[in-house]
Short mmCIF file of C-alpha atoms and ligand atoms in Angstrom, two decimals:
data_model
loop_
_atom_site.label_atom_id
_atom_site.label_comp_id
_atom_site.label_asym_id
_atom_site.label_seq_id
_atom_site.Cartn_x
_atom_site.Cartn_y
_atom_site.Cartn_z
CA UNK Q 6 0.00 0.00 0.00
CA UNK Q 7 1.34 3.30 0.26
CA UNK Q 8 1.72 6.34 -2.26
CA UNK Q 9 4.56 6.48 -5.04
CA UNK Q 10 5.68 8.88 -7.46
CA UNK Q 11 8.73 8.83 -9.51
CA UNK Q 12 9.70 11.52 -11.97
CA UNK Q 13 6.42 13.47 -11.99
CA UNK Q 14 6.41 16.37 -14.35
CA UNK Q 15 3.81 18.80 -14.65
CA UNK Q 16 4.16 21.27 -17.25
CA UNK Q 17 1.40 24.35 -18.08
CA UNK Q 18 1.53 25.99 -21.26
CA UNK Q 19 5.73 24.94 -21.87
CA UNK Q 20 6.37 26.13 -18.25
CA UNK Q 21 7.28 23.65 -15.76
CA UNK Q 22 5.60 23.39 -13.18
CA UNK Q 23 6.45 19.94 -11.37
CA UNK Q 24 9.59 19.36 -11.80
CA UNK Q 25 11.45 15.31 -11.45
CA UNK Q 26 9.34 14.80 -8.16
CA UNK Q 27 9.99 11.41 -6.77
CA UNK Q 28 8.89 10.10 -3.07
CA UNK Q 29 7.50 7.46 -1.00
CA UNK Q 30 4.88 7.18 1.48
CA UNK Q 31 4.14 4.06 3.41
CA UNK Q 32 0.73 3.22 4.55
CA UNK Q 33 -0.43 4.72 7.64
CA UNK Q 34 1.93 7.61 6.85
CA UNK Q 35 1.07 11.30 6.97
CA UNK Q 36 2.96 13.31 4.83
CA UNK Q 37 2.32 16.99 4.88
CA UNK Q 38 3.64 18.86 1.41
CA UNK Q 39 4.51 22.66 2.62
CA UNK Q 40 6.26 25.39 0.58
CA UNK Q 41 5.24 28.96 -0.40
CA UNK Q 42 2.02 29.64 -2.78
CA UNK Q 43 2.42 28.48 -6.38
CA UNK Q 44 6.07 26.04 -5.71
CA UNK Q 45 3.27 23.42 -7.28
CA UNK Q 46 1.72 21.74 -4.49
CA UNK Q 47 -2.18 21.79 -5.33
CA UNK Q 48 -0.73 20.68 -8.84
CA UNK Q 49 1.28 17.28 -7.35
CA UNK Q 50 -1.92 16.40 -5.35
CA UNK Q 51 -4.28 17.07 -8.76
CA UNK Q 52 -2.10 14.74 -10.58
CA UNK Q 53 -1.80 11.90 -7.89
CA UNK Q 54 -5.83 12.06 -7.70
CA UNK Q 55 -6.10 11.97 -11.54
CA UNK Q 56 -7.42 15.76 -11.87
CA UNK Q 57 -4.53 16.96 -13.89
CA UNK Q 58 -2.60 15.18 -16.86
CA UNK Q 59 1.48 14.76 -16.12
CA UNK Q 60 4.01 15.08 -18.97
CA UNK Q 61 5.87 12.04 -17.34
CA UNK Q 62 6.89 9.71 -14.52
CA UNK Q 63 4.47 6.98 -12.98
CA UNK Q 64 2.43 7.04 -10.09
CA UNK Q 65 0.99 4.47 -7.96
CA UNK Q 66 -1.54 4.02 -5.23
CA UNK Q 67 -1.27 0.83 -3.51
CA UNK Q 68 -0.15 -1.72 -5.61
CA UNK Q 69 -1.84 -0.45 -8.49
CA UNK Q 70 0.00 2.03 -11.24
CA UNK Q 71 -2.28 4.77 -11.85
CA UNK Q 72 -0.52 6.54 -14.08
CA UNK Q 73 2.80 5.95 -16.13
CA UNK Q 74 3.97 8.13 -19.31
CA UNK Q 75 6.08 5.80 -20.51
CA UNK Q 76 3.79 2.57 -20.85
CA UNK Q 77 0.64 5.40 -21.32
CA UNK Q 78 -1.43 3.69 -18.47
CA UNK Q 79 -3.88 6.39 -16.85
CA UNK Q 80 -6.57 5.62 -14.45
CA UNK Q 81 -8.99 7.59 -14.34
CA UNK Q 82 -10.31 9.55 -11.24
CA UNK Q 83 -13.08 7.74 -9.84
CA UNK Q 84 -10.98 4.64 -10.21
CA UNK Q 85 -8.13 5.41 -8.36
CA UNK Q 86 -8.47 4.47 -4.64
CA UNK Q 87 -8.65 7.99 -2.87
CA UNK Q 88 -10.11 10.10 -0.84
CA UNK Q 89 -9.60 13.78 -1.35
CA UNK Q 90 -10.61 17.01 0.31
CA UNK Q 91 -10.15 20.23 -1.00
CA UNK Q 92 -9.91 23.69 0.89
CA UNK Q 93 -13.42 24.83 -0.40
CA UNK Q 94 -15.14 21.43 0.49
CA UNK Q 95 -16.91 21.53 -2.60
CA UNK Q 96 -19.92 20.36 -1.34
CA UNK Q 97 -22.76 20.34 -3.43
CA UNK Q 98 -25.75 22.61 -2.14
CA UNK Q 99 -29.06 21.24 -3.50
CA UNK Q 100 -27.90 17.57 -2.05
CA UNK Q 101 -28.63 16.70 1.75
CA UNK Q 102 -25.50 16.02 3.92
CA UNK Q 103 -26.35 12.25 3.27
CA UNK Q 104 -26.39 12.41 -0.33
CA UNK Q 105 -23.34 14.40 -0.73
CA UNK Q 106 -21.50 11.91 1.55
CA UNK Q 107 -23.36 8.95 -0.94
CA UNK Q 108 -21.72 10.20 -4.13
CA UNK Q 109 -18.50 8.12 -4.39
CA UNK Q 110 -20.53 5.30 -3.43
CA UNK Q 111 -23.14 5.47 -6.21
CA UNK Q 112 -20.27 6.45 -9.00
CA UNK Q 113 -18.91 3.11 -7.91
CA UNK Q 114 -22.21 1.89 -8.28
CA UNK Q 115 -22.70 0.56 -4.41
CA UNK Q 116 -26.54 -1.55 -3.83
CA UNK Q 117 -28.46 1.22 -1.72
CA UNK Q 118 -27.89 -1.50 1.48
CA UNK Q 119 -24.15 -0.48 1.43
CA UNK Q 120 -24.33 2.99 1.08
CA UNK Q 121 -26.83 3.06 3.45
CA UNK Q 122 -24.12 0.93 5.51
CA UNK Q 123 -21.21 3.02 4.80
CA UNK Q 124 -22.54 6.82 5.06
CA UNK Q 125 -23.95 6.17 8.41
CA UNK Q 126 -20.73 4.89 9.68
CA UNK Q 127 -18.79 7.70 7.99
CA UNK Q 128 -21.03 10.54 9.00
CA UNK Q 129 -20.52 9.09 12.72
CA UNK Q 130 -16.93 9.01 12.02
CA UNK Q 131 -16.82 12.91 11.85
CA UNK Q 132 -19.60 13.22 14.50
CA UNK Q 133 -22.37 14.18 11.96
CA UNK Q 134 -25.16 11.54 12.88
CA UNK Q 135 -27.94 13.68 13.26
CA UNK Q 136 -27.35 15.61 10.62
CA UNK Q 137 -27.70 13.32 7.87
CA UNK Q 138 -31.15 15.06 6.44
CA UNK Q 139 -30.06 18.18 6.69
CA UNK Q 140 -30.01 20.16 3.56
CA UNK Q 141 -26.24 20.90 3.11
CA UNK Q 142 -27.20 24.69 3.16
CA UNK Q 143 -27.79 24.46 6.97
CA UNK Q 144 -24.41 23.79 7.97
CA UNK Q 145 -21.34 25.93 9.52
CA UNK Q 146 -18.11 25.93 7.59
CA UNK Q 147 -16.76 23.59 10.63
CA UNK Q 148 -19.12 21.52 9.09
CA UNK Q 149 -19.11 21.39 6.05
CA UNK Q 150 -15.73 20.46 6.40
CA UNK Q 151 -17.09 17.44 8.30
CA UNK Q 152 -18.91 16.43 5.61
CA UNK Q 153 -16.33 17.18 3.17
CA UNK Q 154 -14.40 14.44 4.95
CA UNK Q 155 -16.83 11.74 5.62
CA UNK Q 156 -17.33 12.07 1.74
CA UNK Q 157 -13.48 11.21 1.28
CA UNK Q 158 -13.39 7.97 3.91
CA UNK Q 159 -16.86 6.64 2.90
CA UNK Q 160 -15.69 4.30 0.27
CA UNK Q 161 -12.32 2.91 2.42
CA UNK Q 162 -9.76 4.46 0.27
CA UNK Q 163 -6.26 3.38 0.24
CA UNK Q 164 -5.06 7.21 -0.10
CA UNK Q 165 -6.07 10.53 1.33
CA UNK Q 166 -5.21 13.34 0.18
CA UNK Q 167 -5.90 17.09 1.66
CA UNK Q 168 -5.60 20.46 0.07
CA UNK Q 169 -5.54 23.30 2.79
CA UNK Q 170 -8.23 21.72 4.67
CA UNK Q 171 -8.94 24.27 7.59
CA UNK Q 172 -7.70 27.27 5.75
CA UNK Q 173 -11.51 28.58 5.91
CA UNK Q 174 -11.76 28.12 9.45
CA UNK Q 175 -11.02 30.57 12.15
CA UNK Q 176 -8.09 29.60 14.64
CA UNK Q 177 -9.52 27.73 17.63
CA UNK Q 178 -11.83 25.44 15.24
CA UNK Q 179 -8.72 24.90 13.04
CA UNK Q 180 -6.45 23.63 16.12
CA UNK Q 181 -9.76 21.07 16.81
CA UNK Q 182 -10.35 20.09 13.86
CA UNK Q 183 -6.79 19.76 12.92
CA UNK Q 184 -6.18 17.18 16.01
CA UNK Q 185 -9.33 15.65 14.63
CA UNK Q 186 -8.41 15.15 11.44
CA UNK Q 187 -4.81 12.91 12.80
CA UNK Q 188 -6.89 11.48 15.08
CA UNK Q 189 -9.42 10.10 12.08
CA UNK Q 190 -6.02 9.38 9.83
CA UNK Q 191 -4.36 7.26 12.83
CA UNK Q 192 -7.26 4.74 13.64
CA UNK Q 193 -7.87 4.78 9.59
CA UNK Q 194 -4.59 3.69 9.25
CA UNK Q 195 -3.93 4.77 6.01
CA UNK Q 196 -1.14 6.69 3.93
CA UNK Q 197 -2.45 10.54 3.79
CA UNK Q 198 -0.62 13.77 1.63
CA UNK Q 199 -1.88 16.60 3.40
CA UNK Q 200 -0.91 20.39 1.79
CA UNK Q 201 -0.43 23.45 3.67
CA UNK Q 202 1.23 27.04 4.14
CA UNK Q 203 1.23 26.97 7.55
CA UNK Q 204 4.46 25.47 9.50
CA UNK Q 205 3.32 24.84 12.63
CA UNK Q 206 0.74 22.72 11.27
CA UNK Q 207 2.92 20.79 8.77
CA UNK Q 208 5.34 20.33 12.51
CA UNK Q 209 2.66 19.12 14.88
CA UNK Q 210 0.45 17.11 12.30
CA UNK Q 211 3.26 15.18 10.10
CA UNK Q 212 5.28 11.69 10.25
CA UNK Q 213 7.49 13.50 7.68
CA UNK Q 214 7.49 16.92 6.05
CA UNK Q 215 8.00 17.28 2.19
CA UNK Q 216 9.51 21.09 1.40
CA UNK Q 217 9.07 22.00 -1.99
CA UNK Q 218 10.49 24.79 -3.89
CA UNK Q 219 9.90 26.00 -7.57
CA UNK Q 220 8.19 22.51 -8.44
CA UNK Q 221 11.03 20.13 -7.02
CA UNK Q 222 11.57 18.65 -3.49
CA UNK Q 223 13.90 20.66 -1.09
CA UNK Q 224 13.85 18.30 1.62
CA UNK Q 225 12.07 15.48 2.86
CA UNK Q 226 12.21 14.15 6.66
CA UNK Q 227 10.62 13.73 9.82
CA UNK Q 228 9.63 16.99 11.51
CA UNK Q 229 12.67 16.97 13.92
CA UNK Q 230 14.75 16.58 11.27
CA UNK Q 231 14.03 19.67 9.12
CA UNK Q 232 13.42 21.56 11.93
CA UNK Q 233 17.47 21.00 13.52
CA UNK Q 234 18.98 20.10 10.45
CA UNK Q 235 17.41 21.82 7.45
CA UNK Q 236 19.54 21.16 4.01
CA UNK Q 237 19.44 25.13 3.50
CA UNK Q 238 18.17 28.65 4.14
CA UNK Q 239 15.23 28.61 2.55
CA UNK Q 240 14.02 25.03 4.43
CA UNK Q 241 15.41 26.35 7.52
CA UNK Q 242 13.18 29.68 7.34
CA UNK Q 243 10.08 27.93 5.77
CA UNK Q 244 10.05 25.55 9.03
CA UNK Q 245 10.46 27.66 12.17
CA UNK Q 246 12.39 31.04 12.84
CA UNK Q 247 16.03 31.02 12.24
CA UNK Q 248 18.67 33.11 13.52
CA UNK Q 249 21.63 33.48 10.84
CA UNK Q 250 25.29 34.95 11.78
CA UNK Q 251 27.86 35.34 8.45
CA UNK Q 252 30.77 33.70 9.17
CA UNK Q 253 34.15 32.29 7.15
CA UNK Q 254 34.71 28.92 7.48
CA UNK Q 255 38.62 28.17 7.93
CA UNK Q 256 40.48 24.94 6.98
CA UNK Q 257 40.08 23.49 10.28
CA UNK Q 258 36.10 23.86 9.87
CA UNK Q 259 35.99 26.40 12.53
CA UNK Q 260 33.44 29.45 11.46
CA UNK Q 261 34.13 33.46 12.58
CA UNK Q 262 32.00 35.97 12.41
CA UNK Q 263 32.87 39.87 11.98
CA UNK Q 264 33.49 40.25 15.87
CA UNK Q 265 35.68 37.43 16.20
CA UNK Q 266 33.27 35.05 18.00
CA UNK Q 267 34.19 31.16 16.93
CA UNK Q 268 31.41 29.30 15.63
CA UNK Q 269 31.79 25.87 16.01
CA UNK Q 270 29.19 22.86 14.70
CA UNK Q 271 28.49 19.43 15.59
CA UNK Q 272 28.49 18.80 11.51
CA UNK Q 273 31.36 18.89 9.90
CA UNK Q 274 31.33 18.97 5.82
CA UNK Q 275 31.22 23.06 5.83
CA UNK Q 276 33.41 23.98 2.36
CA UNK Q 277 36.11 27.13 4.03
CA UNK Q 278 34.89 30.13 2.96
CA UNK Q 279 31.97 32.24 3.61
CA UNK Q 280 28.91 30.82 5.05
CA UNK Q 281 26.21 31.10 7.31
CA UNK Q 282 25.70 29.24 10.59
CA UNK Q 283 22.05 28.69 11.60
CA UNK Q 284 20.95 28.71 15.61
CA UNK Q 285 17.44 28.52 16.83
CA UNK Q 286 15.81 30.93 19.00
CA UNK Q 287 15.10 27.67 21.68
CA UNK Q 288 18.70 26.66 21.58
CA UNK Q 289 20.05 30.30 22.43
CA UNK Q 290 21.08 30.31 25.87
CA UNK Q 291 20.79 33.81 27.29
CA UNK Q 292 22.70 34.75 30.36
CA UNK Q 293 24.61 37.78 32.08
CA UNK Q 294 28.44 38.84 30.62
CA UNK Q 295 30.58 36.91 32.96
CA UNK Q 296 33.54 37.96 30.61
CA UNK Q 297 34.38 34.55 30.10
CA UNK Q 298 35.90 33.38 26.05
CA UNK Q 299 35.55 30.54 24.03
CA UNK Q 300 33.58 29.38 20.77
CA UNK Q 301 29.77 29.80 20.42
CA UNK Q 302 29.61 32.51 23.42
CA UNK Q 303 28.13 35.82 21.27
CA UNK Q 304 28.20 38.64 23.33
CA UNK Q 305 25.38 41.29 23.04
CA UNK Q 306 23.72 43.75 24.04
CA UNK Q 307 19.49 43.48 24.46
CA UNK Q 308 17.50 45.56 22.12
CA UNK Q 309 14.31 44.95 22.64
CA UNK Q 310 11.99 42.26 25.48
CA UNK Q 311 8.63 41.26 24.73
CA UNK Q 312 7.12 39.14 27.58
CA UNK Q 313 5.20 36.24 26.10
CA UNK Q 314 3.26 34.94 29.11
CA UNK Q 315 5.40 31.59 29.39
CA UNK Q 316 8.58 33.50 28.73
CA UNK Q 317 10.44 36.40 27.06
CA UNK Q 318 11.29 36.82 23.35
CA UNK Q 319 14.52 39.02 22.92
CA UNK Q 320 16.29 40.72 20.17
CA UNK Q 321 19.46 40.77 20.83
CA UNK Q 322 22.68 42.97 18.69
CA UNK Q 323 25.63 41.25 18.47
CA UNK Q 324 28.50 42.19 16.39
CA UNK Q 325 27.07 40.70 12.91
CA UNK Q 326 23.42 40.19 13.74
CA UNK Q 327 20.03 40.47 15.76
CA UNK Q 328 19.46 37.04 16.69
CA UNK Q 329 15.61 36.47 18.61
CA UNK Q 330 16.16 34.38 21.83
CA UNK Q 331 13.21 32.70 24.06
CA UNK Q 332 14.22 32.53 27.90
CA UNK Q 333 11.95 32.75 30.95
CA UNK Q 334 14.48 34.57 32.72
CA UNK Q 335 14.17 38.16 32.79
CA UNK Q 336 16.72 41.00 31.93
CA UNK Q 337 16.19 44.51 31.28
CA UNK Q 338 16.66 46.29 27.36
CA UNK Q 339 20.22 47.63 27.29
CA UNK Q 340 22.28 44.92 29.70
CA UNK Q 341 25.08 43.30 28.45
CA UNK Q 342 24.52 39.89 27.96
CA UNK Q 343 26.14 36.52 26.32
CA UNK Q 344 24.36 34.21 24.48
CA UNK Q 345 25.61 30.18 24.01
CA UNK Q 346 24.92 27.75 22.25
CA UNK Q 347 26.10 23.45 21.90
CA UNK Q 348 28.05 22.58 18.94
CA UNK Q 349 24.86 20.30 17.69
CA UNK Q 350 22.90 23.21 17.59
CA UNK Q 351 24.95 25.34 15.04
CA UNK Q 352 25.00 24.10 11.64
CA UNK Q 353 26.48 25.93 8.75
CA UNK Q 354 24.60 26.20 5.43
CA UNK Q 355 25.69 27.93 1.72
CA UNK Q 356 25.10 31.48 1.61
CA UNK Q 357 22.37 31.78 -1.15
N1 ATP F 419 -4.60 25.30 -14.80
C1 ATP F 419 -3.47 26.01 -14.78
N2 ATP F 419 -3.01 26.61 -15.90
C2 ATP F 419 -1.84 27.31 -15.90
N3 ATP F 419 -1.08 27.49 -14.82
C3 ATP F 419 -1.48 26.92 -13.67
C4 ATP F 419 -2.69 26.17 -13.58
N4 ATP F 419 -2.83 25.72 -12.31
C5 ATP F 419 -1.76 26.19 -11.63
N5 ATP F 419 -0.95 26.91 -12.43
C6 ATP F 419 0.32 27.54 -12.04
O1 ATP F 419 1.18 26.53 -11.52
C7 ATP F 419 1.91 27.01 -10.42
C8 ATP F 419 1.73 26.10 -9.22
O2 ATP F 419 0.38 26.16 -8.80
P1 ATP F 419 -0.17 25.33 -7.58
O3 ATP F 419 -1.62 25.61 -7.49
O4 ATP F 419 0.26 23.93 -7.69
O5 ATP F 419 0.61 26.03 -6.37
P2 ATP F 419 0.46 25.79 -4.80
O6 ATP F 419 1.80 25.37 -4.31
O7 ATP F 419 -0.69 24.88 -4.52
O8 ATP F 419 0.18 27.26 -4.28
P3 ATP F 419 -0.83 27.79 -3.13
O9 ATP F 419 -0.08 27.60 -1.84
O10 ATP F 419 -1.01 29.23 -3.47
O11 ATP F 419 -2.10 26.99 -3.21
C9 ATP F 419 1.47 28.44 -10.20
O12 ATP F 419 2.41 29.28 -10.78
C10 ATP F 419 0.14 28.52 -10.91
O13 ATP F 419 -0.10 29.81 -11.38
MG1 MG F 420 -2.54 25.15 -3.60
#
């Protein structure tokens, strides 16, 4: 089971769009795509349900190839084995919530038993019982989304995908539904591509992240792994805040910035010359100037304190940058201060 793709390419009108994607996901797997509007996200998901047309590569669902250029097998939609919803719903308005959750069921030509079977059990799946008569004009955006979901598990597919699911909803429904949502995927048990903007939702929601950029894949790992070890700048700022320091990189692998402070990394592999070493704001330590040397000790002075309820966000100026820090100690704009860091908490990336 499982989704895979291997040189998928998407092209619109000459311009390529999906360029020599390739990955796996295994069943049960959540797999959230994330990169900034238009790198070609809504287009990989169209073409792995069958809604858009590749140029090349092969794609299979399961065990079954739904799509390869070079043998010219293509499934068509409503044969492929998934479950898909998209950021509007697209729920049809002059069909009751039952009827709209029905419709993959009676393209596939179900006996009115089993649909009668399944919808009931999907519609209590997303907590929609009651409302199976409703007219689909009577319902929140919370749920509609509900039923926009039912209508993607109702026919036990082997695949789900999601567009930008909860981008309609406001924030504390989102967070709910969100948790729902894994919850549904987990006992489900099945592989699931799920697309969004939004990084702390591709962090808490995802087995592994996929970062794309300009149609190909940046990087592709387990939230942890992008997050401390992201392949370069633009992964490192599309997951999570990043502090950056210039630096030179000498033989030895040793990194200095413009006030002399020795930068030194856990990962060696940095080519000498210039680069950029890359510290989160949770791995800054902030404490007070106890005049004391040594590599990865930036002093600074504080710029700016905004309390946070749990603890402080700083800006701190050092001699080649303004890196943010979180600490729930306190200390006052304008002290002297040093900030440190562990070696496995520095990496050094290519200057773009
Ligand atoms: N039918 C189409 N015809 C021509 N160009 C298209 C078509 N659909 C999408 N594009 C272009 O392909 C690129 C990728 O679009 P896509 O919708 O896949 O981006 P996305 O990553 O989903 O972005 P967003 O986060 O804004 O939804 C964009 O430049 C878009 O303008
Ligand atoms: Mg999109």
């Amino acid at each position: 089971m499982g989704i895979g793709v291997e040189s998928l390419v998407k092209k619109y009108g000459g311009k390529t769009i999906v360029d020599n994607v390739g990955f796996h996901i295994a069943d049960g797997e959540l797999v959230s795509l994330l990169g900034p509007s238009g790198c070609g996200k809504t287009t990989t998901l169209r073409c792995i349900a069958g809604l858009e047309t590749p140029e090349g590569g092969r794609i299979a669902i399961g065990d079954e190839v739904v799509f390869d250029a070079a043998s010219g097998v293509t499934v068509e939609p409503y044969h492929r084995n998934i479950g898909m919803v998209f950021q509007s719903y697209a729920i049809w308005p002059h069909m009751t919530v039952f009827e709209n959750v029905a419709f993959p069921l009676r393209v596939r030509g179900a006996s009115q038993t089993e649909v009668e079977r399944r919808v009931v059990r999907a519609l209590d799946r997303v907590g929609l019982g009651a409302f199976r008569d409703r007219s689909s004009q009577q319902l929140s955006g919370g749920q509609q989304q509900r039923v926009a979901v039912a209508r993607a598990i109702v026919h036990e597919p082997a695949v789900l995908l999601f567009d930008e699911p909860l981008s309609n909803l406001d924030a504390r429904l989102r967070d709910q539904t969100r948790a729902e949502i894994r919850a549904l995927q987990r006992e489900l048990n099945i592989a699931t591509i799920y697309v969004t903007h939004d990084q702390t939702e591709a962090l808490s929601l995802s087995d592994r992240i996929l970062v794309m950029r300009d149609g190909r894949i940046e990087q592709f790992g387990t939230p942890e792994e992008i997050y401390a070890r992201p392949s370069d700048m633009f992964v490192a700022e599309v997951v999570g805040t990043a502090n950056f320091f210039d630096i030179v990189v000498d033989d030895a692998g040793l990194g200095r910035d413009s006030g002399g402070t020795v930068f030194r990394t856990a990962f060696p592999g940095a080519a000498p010359g210039k680069a950029r070493a890359m510290v989160r704001p949770d791995r800054l330590r902030i404490g007070a100037d106890d005049g004391a040397g040594g590599p990865n000790r930036l002093r600074g002075t504080v710029r700016q304190r905004l309390f946070m309820g749990g603890y402080y966000e700083y800006v701190v100026e050092t001699a080649s940058a303004r890196p943010r820090v979180l600490s729930a100690e306190a200390f006052a704009e304008g002290t002297p201060v040093v900030l440190s860091f562990n070696d496995e908490n520095c990496i050094f990336l290519a200057r773009d």
